[in-house]
Short mmCIF file of C-alpha atoms in Angstrom, two decimals:
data_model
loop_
_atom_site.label_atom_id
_atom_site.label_comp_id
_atom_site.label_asym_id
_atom_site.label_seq_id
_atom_site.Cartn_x
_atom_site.Cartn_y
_atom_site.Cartn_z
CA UNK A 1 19.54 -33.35 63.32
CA UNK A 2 16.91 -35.30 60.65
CA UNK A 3 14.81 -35.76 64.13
CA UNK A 4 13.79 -32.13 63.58
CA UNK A 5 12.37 -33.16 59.99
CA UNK A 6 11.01 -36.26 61.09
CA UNK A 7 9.00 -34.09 63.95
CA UNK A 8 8.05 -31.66 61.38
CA UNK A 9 6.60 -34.36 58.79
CA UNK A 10 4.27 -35.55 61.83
CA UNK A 11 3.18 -32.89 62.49
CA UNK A 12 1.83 -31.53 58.78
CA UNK A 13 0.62 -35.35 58.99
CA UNK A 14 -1.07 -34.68 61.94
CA UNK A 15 -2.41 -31.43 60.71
CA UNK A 16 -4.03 -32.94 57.53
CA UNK A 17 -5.43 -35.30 59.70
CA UNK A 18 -7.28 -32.73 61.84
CA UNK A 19 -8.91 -31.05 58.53
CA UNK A 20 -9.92 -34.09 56.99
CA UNK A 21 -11.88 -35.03 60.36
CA UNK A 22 -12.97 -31.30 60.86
CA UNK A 23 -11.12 -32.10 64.36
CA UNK A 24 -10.66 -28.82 66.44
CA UNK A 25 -7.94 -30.53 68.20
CA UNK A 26 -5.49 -33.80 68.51
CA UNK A 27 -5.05 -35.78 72.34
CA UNK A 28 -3.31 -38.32 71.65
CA UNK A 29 -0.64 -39.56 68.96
CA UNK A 30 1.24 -43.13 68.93
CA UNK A 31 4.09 -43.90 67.23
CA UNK A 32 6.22 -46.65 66.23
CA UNK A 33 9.92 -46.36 66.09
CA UNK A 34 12.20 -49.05 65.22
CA UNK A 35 15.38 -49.80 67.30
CA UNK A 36 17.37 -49.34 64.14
CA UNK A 37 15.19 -46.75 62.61
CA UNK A 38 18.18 -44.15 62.86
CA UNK A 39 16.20 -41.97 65.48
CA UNK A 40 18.73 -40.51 68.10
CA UNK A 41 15.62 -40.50 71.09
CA UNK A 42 16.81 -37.49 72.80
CA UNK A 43 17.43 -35.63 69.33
CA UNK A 44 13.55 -36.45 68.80
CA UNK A 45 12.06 -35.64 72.08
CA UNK A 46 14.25 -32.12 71.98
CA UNK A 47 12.82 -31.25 68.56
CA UNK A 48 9.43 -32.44 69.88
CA UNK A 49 9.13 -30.26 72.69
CA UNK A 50 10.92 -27.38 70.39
CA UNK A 51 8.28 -27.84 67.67
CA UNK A 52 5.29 -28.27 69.61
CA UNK A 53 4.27 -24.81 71.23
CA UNK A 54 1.56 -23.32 68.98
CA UNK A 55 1.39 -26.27 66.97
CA UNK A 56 -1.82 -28.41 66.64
CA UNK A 57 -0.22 -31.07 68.61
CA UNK A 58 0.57 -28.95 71.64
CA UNK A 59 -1.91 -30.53 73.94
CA UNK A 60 -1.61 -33.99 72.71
CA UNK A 61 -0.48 -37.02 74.59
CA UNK A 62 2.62 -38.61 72.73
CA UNK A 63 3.11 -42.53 73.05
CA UNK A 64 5.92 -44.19 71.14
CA UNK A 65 6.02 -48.19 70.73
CA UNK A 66 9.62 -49.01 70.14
CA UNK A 67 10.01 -51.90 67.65
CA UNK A 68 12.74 -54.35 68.09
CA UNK A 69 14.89 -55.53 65.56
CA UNK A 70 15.21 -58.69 63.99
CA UNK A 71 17.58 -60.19 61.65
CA UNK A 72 17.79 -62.94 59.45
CA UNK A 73 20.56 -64.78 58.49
CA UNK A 74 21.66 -65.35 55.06
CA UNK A 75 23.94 -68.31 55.42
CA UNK A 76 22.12 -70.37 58.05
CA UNK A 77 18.07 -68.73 57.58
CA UNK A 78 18.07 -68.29 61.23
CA UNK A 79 16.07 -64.97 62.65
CA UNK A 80 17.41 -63.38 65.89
CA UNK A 81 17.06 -59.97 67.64
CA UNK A 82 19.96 -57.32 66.78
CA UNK A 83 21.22 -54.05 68.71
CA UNK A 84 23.02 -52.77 65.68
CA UNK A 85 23.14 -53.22 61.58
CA UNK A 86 26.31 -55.53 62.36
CA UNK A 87 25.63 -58.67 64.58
CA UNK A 88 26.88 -62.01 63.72
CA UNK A 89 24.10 -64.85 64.01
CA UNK A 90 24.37 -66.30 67.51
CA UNK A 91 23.75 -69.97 65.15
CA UNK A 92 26.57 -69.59 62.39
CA UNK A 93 28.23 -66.63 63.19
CA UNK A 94 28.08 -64.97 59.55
CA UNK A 95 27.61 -61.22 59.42
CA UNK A 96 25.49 -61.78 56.00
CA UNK A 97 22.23 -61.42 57.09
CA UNK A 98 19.35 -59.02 55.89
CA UNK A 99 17.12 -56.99 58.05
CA UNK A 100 13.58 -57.62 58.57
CA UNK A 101 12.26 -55.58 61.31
CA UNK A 102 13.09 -52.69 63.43
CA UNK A 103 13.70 -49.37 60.50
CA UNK A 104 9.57 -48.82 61.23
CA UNK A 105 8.51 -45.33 61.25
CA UNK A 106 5.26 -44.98 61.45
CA UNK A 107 2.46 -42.94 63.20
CA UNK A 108 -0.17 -45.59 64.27
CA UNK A 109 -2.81 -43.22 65.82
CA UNK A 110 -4.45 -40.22 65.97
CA UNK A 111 -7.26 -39.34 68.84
CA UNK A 112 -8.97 -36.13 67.24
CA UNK A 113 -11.66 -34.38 68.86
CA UNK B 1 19.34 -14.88 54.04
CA UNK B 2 19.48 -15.21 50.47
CA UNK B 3 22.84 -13.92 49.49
CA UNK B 4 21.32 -13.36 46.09
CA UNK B 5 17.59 -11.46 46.35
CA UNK B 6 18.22 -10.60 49.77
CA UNK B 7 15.38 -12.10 51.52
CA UNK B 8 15.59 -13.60 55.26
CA UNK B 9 14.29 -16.38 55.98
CA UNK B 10 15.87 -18.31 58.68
CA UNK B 11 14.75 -22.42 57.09
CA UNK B 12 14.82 -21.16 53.85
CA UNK B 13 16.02 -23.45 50.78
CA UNK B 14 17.57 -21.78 47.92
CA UNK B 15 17.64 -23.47 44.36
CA UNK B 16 20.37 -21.88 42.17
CA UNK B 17 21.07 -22.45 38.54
CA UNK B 18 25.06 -21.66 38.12
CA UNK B 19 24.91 -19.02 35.46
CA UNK B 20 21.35 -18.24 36.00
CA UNK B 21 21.16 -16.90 39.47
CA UNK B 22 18.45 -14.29 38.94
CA UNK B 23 15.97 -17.26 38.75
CA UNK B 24 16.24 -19.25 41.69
CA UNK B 25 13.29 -20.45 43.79
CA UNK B 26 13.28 -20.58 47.62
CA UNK B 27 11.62 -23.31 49.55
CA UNK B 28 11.06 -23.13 53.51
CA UNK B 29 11.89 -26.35 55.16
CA UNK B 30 9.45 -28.82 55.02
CA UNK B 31 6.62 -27.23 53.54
CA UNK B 32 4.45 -27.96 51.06
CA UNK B 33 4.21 -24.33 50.34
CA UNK B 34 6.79 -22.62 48.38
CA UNK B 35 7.92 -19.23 49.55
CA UNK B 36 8.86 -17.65 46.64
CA UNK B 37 8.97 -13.43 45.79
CA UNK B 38 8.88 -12.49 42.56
CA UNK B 39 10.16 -15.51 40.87
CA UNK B 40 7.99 -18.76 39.07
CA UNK B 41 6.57 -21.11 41.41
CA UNK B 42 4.11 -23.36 41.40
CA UNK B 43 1.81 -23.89 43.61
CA UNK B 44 1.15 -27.86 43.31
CA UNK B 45 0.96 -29.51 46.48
CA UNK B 46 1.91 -33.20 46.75
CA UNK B 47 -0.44 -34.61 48.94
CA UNK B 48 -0.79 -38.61 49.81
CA UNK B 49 -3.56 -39.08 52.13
CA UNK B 50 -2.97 -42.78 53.87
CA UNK B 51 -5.53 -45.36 53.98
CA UNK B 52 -6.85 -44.93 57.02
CA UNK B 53 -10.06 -46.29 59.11
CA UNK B 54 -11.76 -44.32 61.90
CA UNK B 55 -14.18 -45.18 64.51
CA UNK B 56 -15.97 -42.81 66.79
CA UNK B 57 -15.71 -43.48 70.39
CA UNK B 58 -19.10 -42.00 70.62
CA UNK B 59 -22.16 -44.10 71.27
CA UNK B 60 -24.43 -41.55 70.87
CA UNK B 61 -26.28 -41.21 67.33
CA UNK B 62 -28.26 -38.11 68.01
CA UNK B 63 -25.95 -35.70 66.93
CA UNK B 64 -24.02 -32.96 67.53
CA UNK B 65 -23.76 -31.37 71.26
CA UNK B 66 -21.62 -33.77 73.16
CA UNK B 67 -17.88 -33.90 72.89
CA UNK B 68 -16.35 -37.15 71.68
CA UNK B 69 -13.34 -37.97 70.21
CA UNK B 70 -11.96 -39.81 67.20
CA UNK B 71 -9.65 -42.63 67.07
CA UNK B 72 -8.10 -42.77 63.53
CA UNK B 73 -6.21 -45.82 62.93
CA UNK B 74 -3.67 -44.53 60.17
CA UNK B 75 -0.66 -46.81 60.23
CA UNK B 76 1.08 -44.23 58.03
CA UNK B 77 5.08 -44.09 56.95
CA UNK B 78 6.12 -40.52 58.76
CA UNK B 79 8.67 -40.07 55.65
CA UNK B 80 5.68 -41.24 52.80
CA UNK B 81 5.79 -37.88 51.43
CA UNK B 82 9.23 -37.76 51.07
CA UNK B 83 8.98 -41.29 49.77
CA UNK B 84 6.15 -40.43 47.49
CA UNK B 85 8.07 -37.91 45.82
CA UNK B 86 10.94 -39.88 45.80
CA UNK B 87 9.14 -42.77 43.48
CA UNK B 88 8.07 -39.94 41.33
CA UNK B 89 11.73 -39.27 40.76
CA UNK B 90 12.48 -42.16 40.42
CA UNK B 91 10.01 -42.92 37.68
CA UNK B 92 11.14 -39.53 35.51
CA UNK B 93 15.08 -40.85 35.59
CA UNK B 94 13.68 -44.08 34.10
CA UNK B 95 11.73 -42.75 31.99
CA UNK B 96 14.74 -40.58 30.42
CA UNK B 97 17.05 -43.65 31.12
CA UNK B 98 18.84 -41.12 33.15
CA UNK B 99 21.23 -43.15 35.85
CA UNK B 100 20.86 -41.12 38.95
CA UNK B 101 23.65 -41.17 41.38
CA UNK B 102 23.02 -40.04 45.36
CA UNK B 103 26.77 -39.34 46.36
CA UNK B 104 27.23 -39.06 50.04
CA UNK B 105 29.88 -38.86 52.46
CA UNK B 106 31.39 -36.80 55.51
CA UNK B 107 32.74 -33.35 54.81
CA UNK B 108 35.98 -33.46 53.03
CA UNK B 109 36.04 -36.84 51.35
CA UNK B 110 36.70 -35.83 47.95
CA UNK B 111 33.25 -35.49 46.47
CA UNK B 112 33.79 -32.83 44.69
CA UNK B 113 37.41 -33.94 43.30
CA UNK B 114 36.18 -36.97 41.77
CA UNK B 115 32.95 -35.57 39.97
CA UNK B 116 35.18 -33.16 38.66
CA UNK B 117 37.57 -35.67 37.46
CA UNK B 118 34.43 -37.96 36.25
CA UNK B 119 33.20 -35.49 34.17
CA UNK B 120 36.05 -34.26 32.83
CA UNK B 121 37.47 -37.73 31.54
CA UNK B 122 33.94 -38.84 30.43
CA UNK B 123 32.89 -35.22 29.22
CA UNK B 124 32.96 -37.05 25.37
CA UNK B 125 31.23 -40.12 26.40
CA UNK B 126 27.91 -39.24 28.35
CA UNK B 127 25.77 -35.96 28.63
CA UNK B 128 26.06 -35.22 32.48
CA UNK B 129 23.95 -32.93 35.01
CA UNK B 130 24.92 -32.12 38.54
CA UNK B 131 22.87 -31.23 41.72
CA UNK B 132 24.60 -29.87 44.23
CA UNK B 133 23.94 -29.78 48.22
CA UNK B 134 25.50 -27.90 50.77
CA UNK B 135 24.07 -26.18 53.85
CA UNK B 136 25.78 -22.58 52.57
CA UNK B 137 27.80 -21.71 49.77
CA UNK B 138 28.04 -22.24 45.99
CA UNK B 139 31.88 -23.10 46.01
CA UNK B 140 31.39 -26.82 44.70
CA UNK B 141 28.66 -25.60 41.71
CA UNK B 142 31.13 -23.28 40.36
CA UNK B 143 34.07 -25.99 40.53
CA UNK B 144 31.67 -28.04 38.76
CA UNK B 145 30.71 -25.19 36.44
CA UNK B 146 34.22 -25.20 35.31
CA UNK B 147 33.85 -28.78 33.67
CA UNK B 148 31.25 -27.02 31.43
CA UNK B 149 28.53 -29.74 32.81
CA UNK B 150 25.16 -27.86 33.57
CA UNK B 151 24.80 -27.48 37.69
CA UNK B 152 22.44 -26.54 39.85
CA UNK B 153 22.94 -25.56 43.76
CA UNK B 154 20.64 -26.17 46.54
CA UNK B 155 21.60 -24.00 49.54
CA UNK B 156 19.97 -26.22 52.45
CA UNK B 157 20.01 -23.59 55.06
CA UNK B 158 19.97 -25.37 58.01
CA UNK B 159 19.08 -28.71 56.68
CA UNK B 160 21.72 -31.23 56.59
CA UNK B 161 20.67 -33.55 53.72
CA UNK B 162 18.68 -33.29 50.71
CA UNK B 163 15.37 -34.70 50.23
CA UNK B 164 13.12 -35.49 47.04
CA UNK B 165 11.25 -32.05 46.87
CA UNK B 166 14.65 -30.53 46.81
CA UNK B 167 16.33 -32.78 44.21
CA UNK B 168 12.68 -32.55 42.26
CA UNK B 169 13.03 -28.40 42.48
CA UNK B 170 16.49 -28.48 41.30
CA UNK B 171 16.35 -31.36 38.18
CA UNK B 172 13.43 -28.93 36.93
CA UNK B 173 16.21 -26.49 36.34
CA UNK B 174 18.72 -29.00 34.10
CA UNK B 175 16.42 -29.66 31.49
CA UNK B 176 17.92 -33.06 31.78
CA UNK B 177 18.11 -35.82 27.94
CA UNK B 178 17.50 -38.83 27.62
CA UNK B 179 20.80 -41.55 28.59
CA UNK B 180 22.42 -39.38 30.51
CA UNK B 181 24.11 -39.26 34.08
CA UNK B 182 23.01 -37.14 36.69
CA UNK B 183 24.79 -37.03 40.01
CA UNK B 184 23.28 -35.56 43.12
CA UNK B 185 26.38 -34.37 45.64
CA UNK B 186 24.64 -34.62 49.31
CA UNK B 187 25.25 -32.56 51.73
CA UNK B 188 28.15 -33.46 53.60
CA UNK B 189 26.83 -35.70 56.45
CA UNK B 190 27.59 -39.18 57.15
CA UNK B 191 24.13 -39.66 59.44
CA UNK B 192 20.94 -37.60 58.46
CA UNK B 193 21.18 -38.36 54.25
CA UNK B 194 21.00 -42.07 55.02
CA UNK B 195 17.30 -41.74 55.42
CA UNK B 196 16.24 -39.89 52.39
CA UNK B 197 15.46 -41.43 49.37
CA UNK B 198 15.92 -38.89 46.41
CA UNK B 199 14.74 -41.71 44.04
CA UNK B 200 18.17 -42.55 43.29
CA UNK B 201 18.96 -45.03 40.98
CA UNK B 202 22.03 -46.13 43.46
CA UNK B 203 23.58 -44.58 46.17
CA UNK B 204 27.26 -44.22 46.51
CA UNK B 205 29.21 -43.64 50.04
CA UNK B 206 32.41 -42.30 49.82
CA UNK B 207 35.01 -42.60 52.57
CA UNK B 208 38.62 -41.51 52.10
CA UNK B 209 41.42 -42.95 53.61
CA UNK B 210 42.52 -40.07 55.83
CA UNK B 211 39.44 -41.38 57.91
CA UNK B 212 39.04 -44.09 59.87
CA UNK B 213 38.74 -47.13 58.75
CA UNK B 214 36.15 -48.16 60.94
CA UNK B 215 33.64 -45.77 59.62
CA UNK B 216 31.11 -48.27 58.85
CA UNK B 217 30.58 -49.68 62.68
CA UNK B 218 30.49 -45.92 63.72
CA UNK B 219 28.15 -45.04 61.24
CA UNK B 220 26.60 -47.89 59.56
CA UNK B 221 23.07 -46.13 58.42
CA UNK B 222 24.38 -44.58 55.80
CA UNK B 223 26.79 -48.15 54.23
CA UNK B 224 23.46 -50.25 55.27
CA UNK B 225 21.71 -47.90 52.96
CA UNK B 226 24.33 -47.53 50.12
CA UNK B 227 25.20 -49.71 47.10
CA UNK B 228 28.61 -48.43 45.95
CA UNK B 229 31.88 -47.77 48.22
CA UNK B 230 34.02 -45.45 46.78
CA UNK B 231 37.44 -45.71 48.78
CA UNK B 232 39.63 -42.30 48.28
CA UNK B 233 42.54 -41.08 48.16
CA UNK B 234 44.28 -44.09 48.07
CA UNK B 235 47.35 -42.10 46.59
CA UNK B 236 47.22 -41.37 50.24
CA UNK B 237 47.67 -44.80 51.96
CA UNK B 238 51.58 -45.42 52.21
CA UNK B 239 51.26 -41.91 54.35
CA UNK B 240 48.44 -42.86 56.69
CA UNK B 241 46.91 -46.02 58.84
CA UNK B 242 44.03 -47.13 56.72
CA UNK B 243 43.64 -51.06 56.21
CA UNK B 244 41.40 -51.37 52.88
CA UNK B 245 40.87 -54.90 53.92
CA UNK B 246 39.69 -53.78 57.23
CA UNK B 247 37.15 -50.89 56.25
CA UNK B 248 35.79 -53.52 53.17
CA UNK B 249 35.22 -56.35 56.13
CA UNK B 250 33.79 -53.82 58.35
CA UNK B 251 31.30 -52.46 55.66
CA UNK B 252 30.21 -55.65 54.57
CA UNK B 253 29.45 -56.75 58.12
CA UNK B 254 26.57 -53.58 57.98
CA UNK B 255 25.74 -54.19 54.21
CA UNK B 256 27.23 -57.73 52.56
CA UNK B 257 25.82 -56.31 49.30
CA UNK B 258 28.28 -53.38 48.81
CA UNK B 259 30.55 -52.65 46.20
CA UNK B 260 33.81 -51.51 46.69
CA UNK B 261 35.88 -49.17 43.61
CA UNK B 262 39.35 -47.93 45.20
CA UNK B 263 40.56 -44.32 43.68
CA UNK B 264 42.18 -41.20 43.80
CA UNK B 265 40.43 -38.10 42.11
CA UNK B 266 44.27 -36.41 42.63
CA UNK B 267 45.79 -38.82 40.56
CA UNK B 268 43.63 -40.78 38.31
CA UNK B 269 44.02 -43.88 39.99
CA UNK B 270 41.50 -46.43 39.79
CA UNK B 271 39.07 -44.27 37.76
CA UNK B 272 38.93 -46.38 34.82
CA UNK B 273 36.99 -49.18 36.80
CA UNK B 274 34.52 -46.73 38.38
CA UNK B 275 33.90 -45.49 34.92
CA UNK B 276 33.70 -49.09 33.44
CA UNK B 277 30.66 -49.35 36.17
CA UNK B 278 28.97 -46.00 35.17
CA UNK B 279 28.95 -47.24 31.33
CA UNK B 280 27.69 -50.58 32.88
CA UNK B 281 24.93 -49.36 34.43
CA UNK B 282 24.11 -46.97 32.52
CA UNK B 283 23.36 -49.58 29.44
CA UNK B 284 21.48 -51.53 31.76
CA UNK B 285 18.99 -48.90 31.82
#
């Protein structure tokens, strides 16, 4: 259940965010979350909604931008989109291929007012 | 509750040194702020504030009285703190020349045999330190207490993996030398430890035999994030069905980088290549 920590971390993020802008309170929040980022969704949005009463994102909007993952092949250089840390490339068909896109974690936004 | 001072705290942390349990420190979970009774603490907070840019939705330069929002653009890692810390780690290990081992694996995969038989059989060689994570319990830092090598214990309440604040807390305690080895035992948990870095200098997955073999398709995170497979128990194979080949050509489908060292803790099998790496990289420091 990391989710819980990863909700926790965005919020004490957020929170520093709100004092350094003398904010009284936070509307919106967007997110990026890569395909592959190891985030179990419904893990997240349970700790989210478990988390949030009281805290200084309870009234906030939540938007999160999934980012899809991309791969690129060791043995042939080709880049394709992967569903999981072990696809073959669709060109060569070698599993040696490195990740470049889709672990992102990241809070874009903040709307503070 | 702290089965030591007492206390209740439900997400508390508890930071042991075996032998000197009157002086551990408490942490709550993912805090900055230490929640500590009687005992030292300090009370440095670790902030990294993000590069950010704001704009003000608000048109309006005379001041004050209407409500407006603002938009702040922060593009900020969610785990930077963690990852902050982590580099800070990092940087103290090298700095002592101190190789820094992140052992992970699922519950009952020999961890705790095969540090025990590490640093027993290189007890001559190197100065060693262990941290050890579990959610409850000191059982494993008073196995490893036995080998004489200096431990400390984080209790992780209901955390399931370690994190650099932790692993920072608990090396303060070990009064760690220079050129030494210092394994970190994660909490049991083949999923949420993948995404923590404790500033390792390499991580090491182990997987015994008396588990699938296919391991690293069910849970790849944690062999994608991992530069060492320890395979153990192999003492174990003519009794079970485990295809070494297979779980290698699964692994390196998630991680073609990997490292594989084959071994039993129970019967000494194997060790003497996993310890020829250890001197390795430990002189490459």
């Amino acid at each position: 259940m990391h989710e819980l920590t990863i909700v926790l971390n965005i919020f004490e993020i957020a929170g520093n965010q709100l004092k350094e802008h003398q904010g009284n309170k936070i509307d919106a929040i967007e997110l990026e979350i890569g395909l592959l980022a190891g985030i179990e969704m419904e893990a997240f949005h349970f700790a989210w909604n478990a988390a949030l009463p009281g805290s200084v994102l309870e009234d906030c909007s939540l938007k999160i931008n999934p980012v899809e993952a991309e791969a690129r092949c060791r043995h042939c250089h080709l880049e394709y989109d992967v569903s999981s840390l072990y696809d073959a490339c669709p060109g060569c068909g070698s599993f040696r291929s490195e990740l470049i896109r889709g672990k992102d974690l990241r809070i874009q936004s903040l709307v503070i007012s | 509750m702290c089965s030591t001072c007492g206390c209740g705290h439900s997400d508390i942390i508890t930071i042991t040194r075996i032998g000197d349990e009157d002086n551990h420190e408490h942490m709550i979970l993912n805090s900055n702020r230490n929640y500590s009774h009687q005992h030292h603490h300090e009370g440095v907070h670790d902030h990294a504030h993000g590069h950010s840019h704001e704009k003000t939705m608000v048109s309006d330069h005379h001041h004050a009285v209407q409500p407006h929002q603002t938009i702040v653009d922060l593009e900020m890692d969610i785990l930077h703190k963690n990852d902050l810390l982590a580099s800070r780690n990092r940087g103290y290990f090298e700095a002592l020349q101190v190789l820094a081992l992140n052992l992970v694996s699922s519950p009952g995969s020999g961890k705790t045999s095969l540090l025990e038989r590490t640093l027993t059989d290189l007890g001559a060689e190197f100065n060693s330190f262990v941290i050890e994570g579990d959610q409850q319990s000191s059982n494993d830092a008073n196995r490893i207490a036995e080998t004489q090598v200096p431990v400390v214990q984080i209790n992780t309440g209901k955390a399931c993996h370690l994190d650099a604040q932790m692993v920072q807390k608990a090396y303060k305690q070990l009064s760690i030398v220079n050129q030494s080895l210092l394994f970190i035992e994660n909490v049991g948990n083949l999923v949420c430890p993948a995404m923590f870095d404790l500033g390792e200098t390499a991580r090491v997955v182990i997987i015994s035999v008396t588990e699938g073999d296919d391991k690293p398709v069910k849970y790849p995170d944690m062999f994608h994030s991992s530069d060492i497979c320890i395979i153990n128990k192999i003492d174990l194979l003519p009794y079970v069905q485990f295809e070494v080949e297979k779980l290698k050509e699964y692994a390196l489908r998630v991680n073609p980088d990997l490292s594989f060292f084959e071994t039993s803790a129970t019967t000494g099998q194997g060790m003497d290549n996993w310890y020829e790496w250890l001197r390795t990289q430990q002189q490459n420091l």
